[in-house]
Structures are given as C-alpha cells and as structure tokens.
Amino acid sequence: EKMHSWGEDKLLFVYDRGYPSKDFVLSHLSLRVDFVFRIPAGYNKQIDDFVASGEKDGVLKLYNEAPDLRIAVYSLSSGEQEVLLTTLVDRVEITYDELFFIYGARWRAMEEGYKRQKVQFELQNWATESAMGILQEFWAMIYVTNIVAMSCYELEGPSIPGKDPKERLNRSVLFGSMK
C-alpha cells in the first residue's frame, strides 16, 4: 500500500518454494501486486495434474475468489521440474522464457548475495561476543559491501539483464579480501 501511495503501480514480488500459501497469494491479489512463486510438488492437486499432463504453460482457476493464474513448468538439467505460479498471465507481454529469466534473476541476486555474505564475508566469524558488537560488525560489512558493489558497477558499467559487461571484476577476490 505504501508503494502504491508513492505512485509505484508496477510491483512484482518473486519468491522461492518456501513461501506459497493460499492466504499469501490472496493477500498479494488484494494489494494489487504481481507475483511469481516457485511451487513445490504437492502444493496443489490442480497444479500437480497440470505438471503431470506434460503441458508447459497454461492458465488455471485455482481459487474461486481469485482471477486465473498462470502455471509454467520448466525441466531442469537435473530432471527436476521447476513450476512457477504467477499473476503474469499475458503470454505476449511476458513470454515463457522471460518468466523463467525473471525467476532466475531472483536466484542470482538474492541467493548468490546471501552466499557471498555468509561464505565470502565470513559473517559467522565475529570479532566480538556482545550482541551490539555483532550488529555493528554486520551493518558495517553491509555498508562496505554496498560501497564495493557500487564501485564494481561504476568500473564495469550498468548492469543490463542478459548482457554481461565486456570486462568483469573478480568479485570473489574483492569481497573475500574485505574481512
């Protein structure tokens, strides 16, 4: 609601498998925001039946009180099926491939960011034992990380989805040496 009050009307929330529920889906719809959920197997019988049918992209009426939602199924190289549930039902505006690119962007941005924080920054190795000291170290690391990331973008140029920069800085070395 706050984002809408600022004139932000094109909102898209992208979630991994641990988040979907009927109430959460309906709350997004009531707030008039779009979403993409990755759906775990067994979440909904209609979705499981759709996946079993072999179809890859379709629209289903999952809840009586909600509009139709789009289901897209992608076969991963591991053989696992990646199933997405979304309000982005217009297949011309957002194609099947673009939908999976959007979900993949979440993975690259969020999960890789968490991994960098946990592993490369060694956030579990605190120099203090007090709660205040740990909070200070954590927020200082986030601050410095943002400064280094902004410097990387300044040197590499703008980040454009689907287009890698001509030269890329080795972030593993940069961020790994920060601690």
JSON list of C-alpha atoms in Angstrom, two decimals:
[
{"chain": "A", "resi": 1, "resn": "GLU", "atom": "CA", "xyz": [0.00, 0.00, 0.00]},
{"chain": "A", "resi": 2, "resn": "LYS", "atom": "CA", "xyz": [2.89, 2.36, 0.79]},
{"chain": "A", "resi": 3, "resn": "MET", "atom": "CA", "xyz": [4.47, 1.70, -2.62]},
{"chain": "A", "resi": 4, "resn": "HIS", "atom": "CA", "xyz": [1.14, 2.43, -4.33]},
{"chain": "A", "resi": 5, "resn": "SER", "atom": "CA", "xyz": [0.89, 5.70, -2.38]},
{"chain": "A", "resi": 6, "resn": "TRP", "atom": "CA", "xyz": [4.22, 6.72, -3.95]},
{"chain": "A", "resi": 7, "resn": "GLY", "atom": "CA", "xyz": [2.88, 6.04, -7.44]},
{"chain": "A", "resi": 8, "resn": "GLU", "atom": "CA", "xyz": [4.63, 2.68, -7.79]},
{"chain": "A", "resi": 9, "resn": "ASP", "atom": "CA", "xyz": [1.97, 0.60, -9.54]},
{"chain": "A", "resi": 10, "resn": "LYS", "atom": "CA", "xyz": [4.08, -1.99, -11.35]},
{"chain": "A", "resi": 11, "resn": "LEU", "atom": "CA", "xyz": [5.18, -4.16, -8.42]},
{"chain": "A", "resi": 12, "resn": "LEU", "atom": "CA", "xyz": [6.44, -7.71, -8.85]},
{"chain": "A", "resi": 13, "resn": "PHE", "atom": "CA", "xyz": [7.41, -9.97, -5.95]},
{"chain": "A", "resi": 14, "resn": "VAL", "atom": "CA", "xyz": [9.40, -13.14, -6.72]},
{"chain": "A", "resi": 15, "resn": "TYR", "atom": "CA", "xyz": [9.53, -15.99, -4.18]},
{"chain": "A", "resi": 16, "resn": "ASP", "atom": "CA", "xyz": [11.16, -19.37, -3.78]},
{"chain": "A", "resi": 17, "resn": "ARG", "atom": "CA", "xyz": [9.41, -22.62, -2.80]},
{"chain": "A", "resi": 18, "resn": "GLY", "atom": "CA", "xyz": [9.07, -21.92, 0.93]},
{"chain": "A", "resi": 19, "resn": "TYR", "atom": "CA", "xyz": [6.56, -19.08, 0.57]},
{"chain": "A", "resi": 20, "resn": "PRO", "atom": "CA", "xyz": [3.39, -20.02, -1.30]},
{"chain": "A", "resi": 21, "resn": "SER", "atom": "CA", "xyz": [0.10, -20.41, 0.50]},
{"chain": "A", "resi": 22, "resn": "LYS", "atom": "CA", "xyz": [-3.46, -19.62, -0.48]},
{"chain": "A", "resi": 23, "resn": "ASP", "atom": "CA", "xyz": [-3.62, -16.75, 2.03]},
{"chain": "A", "resi": 24, "resn": "PHE", "atom": "CA", "xyz": [-0.33, -15.29, 0.82]},
{"chain": "A", "resi": 25, "resn": "VAL", "atom": "CA", "xyz": [-1.46, -15.49, -2.82]},
{"chain": "A", "resi": 26, "resn": "LEU", "atom": "CA", "xyz": [-4.78, -13.83, -1.97]},
{"chain": "A", "resi": 27, "resn": "SER", "atom": "CA", "xyz": [-3.04, -11.09, 0.05]},
{"chain": "A", "resi": 28, "resn": "HIS", "atom": "CA", "xyz": [-0.93, -10.17, -2.99]},
{"chain": "A", "resi": 29, "resn": "LEU", "atom": "CA", "xyz": [-4.04, -10.07, -5.15]},
{"chain": "A", "resi": 30, "resn": "SER", "atom": "CA", "xyz": [-5.86, -7.84, -2.65]},
{"chain": "A", "resi": 31, "resn": "LEU", "atom": "CA", "xyz": [-2.87, -5.45, -2.67]},
{"chain": "A", "resi": 32, "resn": "ARG", "atom": "CA", "xyz": [-2.94, -5.38, -6.50]},
{"chain": "A", "resi": 33, "resn": "VAL", "atom": "CA", "xyz": [0.66, -6.54, -6.87]},
{"chain": "A", "resi": 34, "resn": "ASP", "atom": "CA", "xyz": [2.03, -9.17, -9.23]},
{"chain": "A", "resi": 35, "resn": "PHE", "atom": "CA", "xyz": [3.94, -12.20, -8.03]},
{"chain": "A", "resi": 36, "resn": "VAL", "atom": "CA", "xyz": [5.93, -15.20, -9.18]},
{"chain": "A", "resi": 37, "resn": "PHE", "atom": "CA", "xyz": [6.06, -18.14, -6.77]},
{"chain": "A", "resi": 38, "resn": "ARG", "atom": "CA", "xyz": [8.10, -21.25, -7.33]},
{"chain": "A", "resi": 39, "resn": "ILE", "atom": "CA", "xyz": [5.74, -24.03, -6.33]},
{"chain": "A", "resi": 40, "resn": "PRO", "atom": "CA", "xyz": [6.86, -27.19, -4.51]},
{"chain": "A", "resi": 41, "resn": "ALA", "atom": "CA", "xyz": [5.49, -30.56, -5.61]},
{"chain": "A", "resi": 42, "resn": "GLY", "atom": "CA", "xyz": [2.31, -31.41, -3.73]},
{"chain": "A", "resi": 43, "resn": "TYR", "atom": "CA", "xyz": [1.29, -27.79, -3.13]},
{"chain": "A", "resi": 44, "resn": "ASN", "atom": "CA", "xyz": [-1.96, -28.08, -5.10]},
{"chain": "A", "resi": 45, "resn": "LYS", "atom": "CA", "xyz": [-3.63, -31.01, -6.87]},
{"chain": "A", "resi": 46, "resn": "GLN", "atom": "CA", "xyz": [-4.65, -28.90, -9.89]},
{"chain": "A", "resi": 47, "resn": "ILE", "atom": "CA", "xyz": [-1.05, -27.77, -10.35]},
{"chain": "A", "resi": 48, "resn": "ASP", "atom": "CA", "xyz": [0.26, -31.33, -9.90]},
{"chain": "A", "resi": 49, "resn": "ASP", "atom": "CA", "xyz": [-2.24, -32.55, -12.52]},
{"chain": "A", "resi": 50, "resn": "PHE", "atom": "CA", "xyz": [-1.14, -29.76, -14.89]},
{"chain": "A", "resi": 51, "resn": "VAL", "atom": "CA", "xyz": [2.52, -30.75, -14.46]},
{"chain": "A", "resi": 52, "resn": "ALA", "atom": "CA", "xyz": [1.67, -34.44, -14.99]},
{"chain": "A", "resi": 53, "resn": "SER", "atom": "CA", "xyz": [-0.16, -33.56, -18.23]},
{"chain": "A", "resi": 54, "resn": "GLY", "atom": "CA", "xyz": [3.12, -32.51, -19.83]},
{"chain": "A", "resi": 55, "resn": "GLU", "atom": "CA", "xyz": [1.88, -29.02, -20.62]},
{"chain": "A", "resi": 56, "resn": "LYS", "atom": "CA", "xyz": [4.46, -26.29, -20.11]},
{"chain": "A", "resi": 57, "resn": "ASP", "atom": "CA", "xyz": [2.48, -23.02, -19.96]},
{"chain": "A", "resi": 58, "resn": "GLY", "atom": "CA", "xyz": [-1.17, -22.57, -19.05]},
{"chain": "A", "resi": 59, "resn": "VAL", "atom": "CA", "xyz": [-3.77, -20.72, -17.03]},
{"chain": "A", "resi": 60, "resn": "LEU", "atom": "CA", "xyz": [-5.77, -22.25, -14.17]},
{"chain": "A", "resi": 61, "resn": "LYS", "atom": "CA", "xyz": [-8.58, -21.16, -11.86]},
{"chain": "A", "resi": 62, "resn": "LEU", "atom": "CA", "xyz": [-7.10, -22.21, -8.50]},
{"chain": "A", "resi": 63, "resn": "TYR", "atom": "CA", "xyz": [-9.29, -20.25, -6.10]},
{"chain": "A", "resi": 64, "resn": "ASN", "atom": "CA", "xyz": [-12.93, -19.21, -6.56]},
{"chain": "A", "resi": 65, "resn": "GLU", "atom": "CA", "xyz": [-12.29, -15.77, -5.08]},
{"chain": "A", "resi": 66, "resn": "ALA", "atom": "CA", "xyz": [-9.26, -15.08, -7.32]},
{"chain": "A", "resi": 67, "resn": "PRO", "atom": "CA", "xyz": [-8.62, -14.43, -11.01]},
{"chain": "A", "resi": 68, "resn": "ASP", "atom": "CA", "xyz": [-6.98, -17.05, -13.20]},
{"chain": "A", "resi": 69, "resn": "LEU", "atom": "CA", "xyz": [-3.29, -17.63, -12.53]},
{"chain": "A", "resi": 70, "resn": "ARG", "atom": "CA", "xyz": [-0.58, -18.77, -14.88]},
{"chain": "A", "resi": 71, "resn": "ILE", "atom": "CA", "xyz": [1.35, -22.00, -14.38]},
{"chain": "A", "resi": 72, "resn": "ALA", "atom": "CA", "xyz": [4.66, -22.54, -16.16]},
{"chain": "A", "resi": 73, "resn": "VAL", "atom": "CA", "xyz": [6.78, -25.68, -15.98]},
{"chain": "A", "resi": 74, "resn": "TYR", "atom": "CA", "xyz": [10.46, -25.85, -16.87]},
{"chain": "A", "resi": 75, "resn": "SER", "atom": "CA", "xyz": [12.55, -29.02, -16.89]},
{"chain": "A", "resi": 76, "resn": "LEU", "atom": "CA", "xyz": [15.88, -28.51, -15.16]},
{"chain": "A", "resi": 77, "resn": "SER", "atom": "CA", "xyz": [19.02, -30.35, -16.29]},
{"chain": "A", "resi": 78, "resn": "SER", "atom": "CA", "xyz": [18.76, -32.40, -13.06]},
{"chain": "A", "resi": 79, "resn": "GLY", "atom": "CA", "xyz": [15.41, -33.78, -14.26]},
{"chain": "A", "resi": 80, "resn": "GLU", "atom": "CA", "xyz": [13.51, -31.82, -11.61]},
{"chain": "A", "resi": 81, "resn": "GLN", "atom": "CA", "xyz": [10.51, -29.75, -12.71]},
{"chain": "A", "resi": 82, "resn": "GLU", "atom": "CA", "xyz": [10.60, -26.06, -11.82]},
{"chain": "A", "resi": 83, "resn": "VAL", "atom": "CA", "xyz": [6.98, -24.90, -11.50]},
{"chain": "A", "resi": 84, "resn": "LEU", "atom": "CA", "xyz": [6.04, -21.23, -11.35]},
{"chain": "A", "resi": 85, "resn": "LEU", "atom": "CA", "xyz": [2.69, -19.73, -10.31]},
{"chain": "A", "resi": 86, "resn": "THR", "atom": "CA", "xyz": [2.15, -16.11, -11.33]},
{"chain": "A", "resi": 87, "resn": "THR", "atom": "CA", "xyz": [-0.29, -13.29, -11.96]},
{"chain": "A", "resi": 88, "resn": "LEU", "atom": "CA", "xyz": [1.61, -12.53, -15.20]},
{"chain": "A", "resi": 89, "resn": "VAL", "atom": "CA", "xyz": [-0.94, -14.27, -17.40]},
{"chain": "A", "resi": 90, "resn": "ASP", "atom": "CA", "xyz": [-0.37, -12.29, -20.62]},
{"chain": "A", "resi": 91, "resn": "ARG", "atom": "CA", "xyz": [1.92, -14.59, -22.62]},
{"chain": "A", "resi": 92, "resn": "VAL", "atom": "CA", "xyz": [2.64, -11.85, -25.17]},
{"chain": "A", "resi": 93, "resn": "GLU", "atom": "CA", "xyz": [3.76, -9.30, -22.57]},
{"chain": "A", "resi": 94, "resn": "ILE", "atom": "CA", "xyz": [5.80, -11.87, -20.59]},
{"chain": "A", "resi": 95, "resn": "THR", "atom": "CA", "xyz": [6.82, -14.93, -22.59]},
{"chain": "A", "resi": 96, "resn": "TYR", "atom": "CA", "xyz": [7.53, -18.35, -21.14]},
{"chain": "A", "resi": 97, "resn": "ASP", "atom": "CA", "xyz": [11.30, -17.80, -21.41]},
{"chain": "A", "resi": 98, "resn": "GLU", "atom": "CA", "xyz": [11.08, -14.31, -19.90]},
{"chain": "A", "resi": 99, "resn": "LEU", "atom": "CA", "xyz": [9.14, -15.68, -16.94]},
{"chain": "A", "resi": 100, "resn": "PHE", "atom": "CA", "xyz": [11.93, -18.12, -16.12]},
{"chain": "A", "resi": 101, "resn": "PHE", "atom": "CA", "xyz": [14.52, -15.39, -16.68]},
{"chain": "A", "resi": 102, "resn": "ILE", "atom": "CA", "xyz": [12.70, -13.29, -14.05]},
{"chain": "A", "resi": 103, "resn": "TYR", "atom": "CA", "xyz": [12.76, -16.17, -11.57]},
{"chain": "A", "resi": 104, "resn": "GLY", "atom": "CA", "xyz": [16.42, -16.83, -12.37]},
{"chain": "A", "resi": 105, "resn": "ALA", "atom": "CA", "xyz": [17.24, -13.17, -11.74]},
{"chain": "A", "resi": 106, "resn": "ARG", "atom": "CA", "xyz": [15.86, -13.58, -8.21]},
{"chain": "A", "resi": 107, "resn": "TRP", "atom": "CA", "xyz": [18.14, -16.52, -7.68]},
{"chain": "A", "resi": 108, "resn": "ARG", "atom": "CA", "xyz": [21.21, -14.70, -8.98]},
{"chain": "A", "resi": 109, "resn": "ALA", "atom": "CA", "xyz": [20.53, -11.55, -6.97]},
{"chain": "A", "resi": 110, "resn": "MET", "atom": "CA", "xyz": [19.21, -12.94, -3.69]},
{"chain": "A", "resi": 111, "resn": "GLU", "atom": "CA", "xyz": [20.66, -16.40, -3.19]},
{"chain": "A", "resi": 112, "resn": "GLU", "atom": "CA", "xyz": [24.09, -15.52, -4.53]},
{"chain": "A", "resi": 113, "resn": "GLY", "atom": "CA", "xyz": [24.04, -12.38, -2.36]},
{"chain": "A", "resi": 114, "resn": "TYR", "atom": "CA", "xyz": [23.28, -14.45, 0.74]},
{"chain": "A", "resi": 115, "resn": "LYS", "atom": "CA", "xyz": [26.04, -16.90, -0.18]},
{"chain": "A", "resi": 116, "resn": "ARG", "atom": "CA", "xyz": [28.51, -14.02, -0.59]},
{"chain": "A", "resi": 117, "resn": "GLN", "atom": "CA", "xyz": [27.54, -12.62, 2.81]},
{"chain": "A", "resi": 118, "resn": "LYS", "atom": "CA", "xyz": [27.78, -15.95, 4.56]},
{"chain": "A", "resi": 119, "resn": "VAL", "atom": "CA", "xyz": [30.82, -17.51, 2.90]},
{"chain": "A", "resi": 120, "resn": "GLN", "atom": "CA", "xyz": [33.00, -14.80, 1.44]},
{"chain": "A", "resi": 121, "resn": "PHE", "atom": "CA", "xyz": [32.45, -12.27, 4.22]},
{"chain": "A", "resi": 122, "resn": "GLU", "atom": "CA", "xyz": [32.72, -14.96, 6.90]},
{"chain": "A", "resi": 123, "resn": "LEU", "atom": "CA", "xyz": [29.83, -13.39, 8.78]},
{"chain": "A", "resi": 124, "resn": "GLN", "atom": "CA", "xyz": [29.82, -16.24, 11.28]},
{"chain": "A", "resi": 125, "resn": "ASN", "atom": "CA", "xyz": [33.33, -15.25, 12.46]},
{"chain": "A", "resi": 126, "resn": "TRP", "atom": "CA", "xyz": [32.66, -12.29, 14.71]},
{"chain": "A", "resi": 127, "resn": "ALA", "atom": "CA", "xyz": [35.44, -10.33, 16.41]},
{"chain": "A", "resi": 128, "resn": "THR", "atom": "CA", "xyz": [33.19, -9.73, 19.40]},
{"chain": "A", "resi": 129, "resn": "GLU", "atom": "CA", "xyz": [30.78, -11.66, 21.57]},
{"chain": "A", "resi": 130, "resn": "SER", "atom": "CA", "xyz": [28.33, -8.91, 22.50]},
{"chain": "A", "resi": 131, "resn": "ALA", "atom": "CA", "xyz": [25.04, -8.51, 20.64]},
{"chain": "A", "resi": 132, "resn": "MET", "atom": "CA", "xyz": [25.78, -4.82, 19.99]},
{"chain": "A", "resi": 133, "resn": "GLY", "atom": "CA", "xyz": [29.24, -5.65, 18.62]},
{"chain": "A", "resi": 134, "resn": "ILE", "atom": "CA", "xyz": [27.85, -8.31, 16.27]},
{"chain": "A", "resi": 135, "resn": "LEU", "atom": "CA", "xyz": [25.22, -5.88, 14.99]},
{"chain": "A", "resi": 136, "resn": "GLN", "atom": "CA", "xyz": [27.88, -3.23, 14.43]},
{"chain": "A", "resi": 137, "resn": "GLU", "atom": "CA", "xyz": [30.08, -5.67, 12.50]},
{"chain": "A", "resi": 138, "resn": "PHE", "atom": "CA", "xyz": [27.14, -6.91, 10.44]},
{"chain": "A", "resi": 139, "resn": "TRP", "atom": "CA", "xyz": [25.92, -3.44, 9.43]},
{"chain": "A", "resi": 140, "resn": "ALA", "atom": "CA", "xyz": [29.48, -2.22, 8.79]},
{"chain": "A", "resi": 141, "resn": "MET", "atom": "CA", "xyz": [30.01, -5.20, 6.46]},
{"chain": "A", "resi": 142, "resn": "ILE", "atom": "CA", "xyz": [26.75, -4.49, 4.63]},
{"chain": "A", "resi": 143, "resn": "TYR", "atom": "CA", "xyz": [27.76, -0.83, 4.25]},
{"chain": "A", "resi": 144, "resn": "VAL", "atom": "CA", "xyz": [31.23, -1.63, 2.92]},
{"chain": "A", "resi": 145, "resn": "THR", "atom": "CA", "xyz": [29.80, -4.35, 0.66]},
{"chain": "A", "resi": 146, "resn": "ASN", "atom": "CA", "xyz": [27.46, -1.82, -0.93]},
{"chain": "A", "resi": 147, "resn": "ILE", "atom": "CA", "xyz": [30.32, 0.61, -1.49]},
{"chain": "A", "resi": 148, "resn": "VAL", "atom": "CA", "xyz": [32.45, -2.10, -3.14]},
{"chain": "A", "resi": 149, "resn": "ALA", "atom": "CA", "xyz": [29.49, -3.27, -5.24]},
{"chain": "A", "resi": 150, "resn": "MET", "atom": "CA", "xyz": [28.77, 0.29, -6.41]},
{"chain": "A", "resi": 151, "resn": "SER", "atom": "CA", "xyz": [32.46, 0.67, -7.32]},
{"chain": "A", "resi": 152, "resn": "CYS", "atom": "CA", "xyz": [32.29, -2.56, -9.34]},
{"chain": "A", "resi": 153, "resn": "TYR", "atom": "CA", "xyz": [29.27, -1.29, -11.25]},
{"chain": "A", "resi": 154, "resn": "GLU", "atom": "CA", "xyz": [30.99, 2.06, -11.82]},
{"chain": "A", "resi": 155, "resn": "LEU", "atom": "CA", "xyz": [34.02, 0.29, -13.33]},
{"chain": "A", "resi": 156, "resn": "GLU", "atom": "CA", "xyz": [32.05, -2.33, -15.30]},
{"chain": "A", "resi": 157, "resn": "GLY", "atom": "CA", "xyz": [29.23, -0.09, -16.48]},
{"chain": "A", "resi": 158, "resn": "PRO", "atom": "CA", "xyz": [25.50, -0.52, -15.98]},
{"chain": "A", "resi": 159, "resn": "SER", "atom": "CA", "xyz": [24.05, -3.92, -15.22]},
{"chain": "A", "resi": 160, "resn": "ILE", "atom": "CA", "xyz": [21.74, -4.94, -18.06]},
{"chain": "A", "resi": 161, "resn": "PRO", "atom": "CA", "xyz": [19.85, -8.24, -17.67]},
{"chain": "A", "resi": 162, "resn": "GLY", "atom": "CA", "xyz": [21.01, -10.79, -20.24]},
{"chain": "A", "resi": 163, "resn": "LYS", "atom": "CA", "xyz": [24.06, -8.73, -21.26]},
{"chain": "A", "resi": 164, "resn": "ASP", "atom": "CA", "xyz": [27.36, -9.27, -19.48]},
{"chain": "A", "resi": 165, "resn": "PRO", "atom": "CA", "xyz": [29.89, -6.44, -19.29]},
{"chain": "A", "resi": 166, "resn": "LYS", "atom": "CA", "xyz": [32.90, -6.58, -21.64]},
{"chain": "A", "resi": 167, "resn": "GLU", "atom": "CA", "xyz": [35.19, -6.89, -18.65]},
{"chain": "A", "resi": 168, "resn": "ARG", "atom": "CA", "xyz": [34.13, -8.29, -15.29]},
{"chain": "A", "resi": 169, "resn": "LEU", "atom": "CA", "xyz": [35.84, -7.74, -11.96]},
{"chain": "A", "resi": 170, "resn": "ASN", "atom": "CA", "xyz": [36.54, -10.81, -9.86]},
{"chain": "A", "resi": 171, "resn": "ARG", "atom": "CA", "xyz": [34.05, -10.22, -7.07]},
{"chain": "A", "resi": 172, "resn": "SER", "atom": "CA", "xyz": [35.11, -13.36, -5.19]},
{"chain": "A", "resi": 173, "resn": "VAL", "atom": "CA", "xyz": [38.58, -11.92, -4.72]},
{"chain": "A", "resi": 174, "resn": "LEU", "atom": "CA", "xyz": [37.31, -8.41, -3.97]},
{"chain": "A", "resi": 175, "resn": "PHE", "atom": "CA", "xyz": [34.70, -9.42, -1.43]},
{"chain": "A", "resi": 176, "resn": "GLY", "atom": "CA", "xyz": [36.78, -12.25, 0.01]},
{"chain": "A", "resi": 177, "resn": "SER", "atom": "CA", "xyz": [39.57, -9.83, 0.91]},
{"chain": "A", "resi": 178, "resn": "MET", "atom": "CA", "xyz": [37.24, -7.36, 2.65]},
{"chain": "A", "resi": 179, "resn": "LYS", "atom": "CA", "xyz": [37.01, -9.09, 6.03]}
]
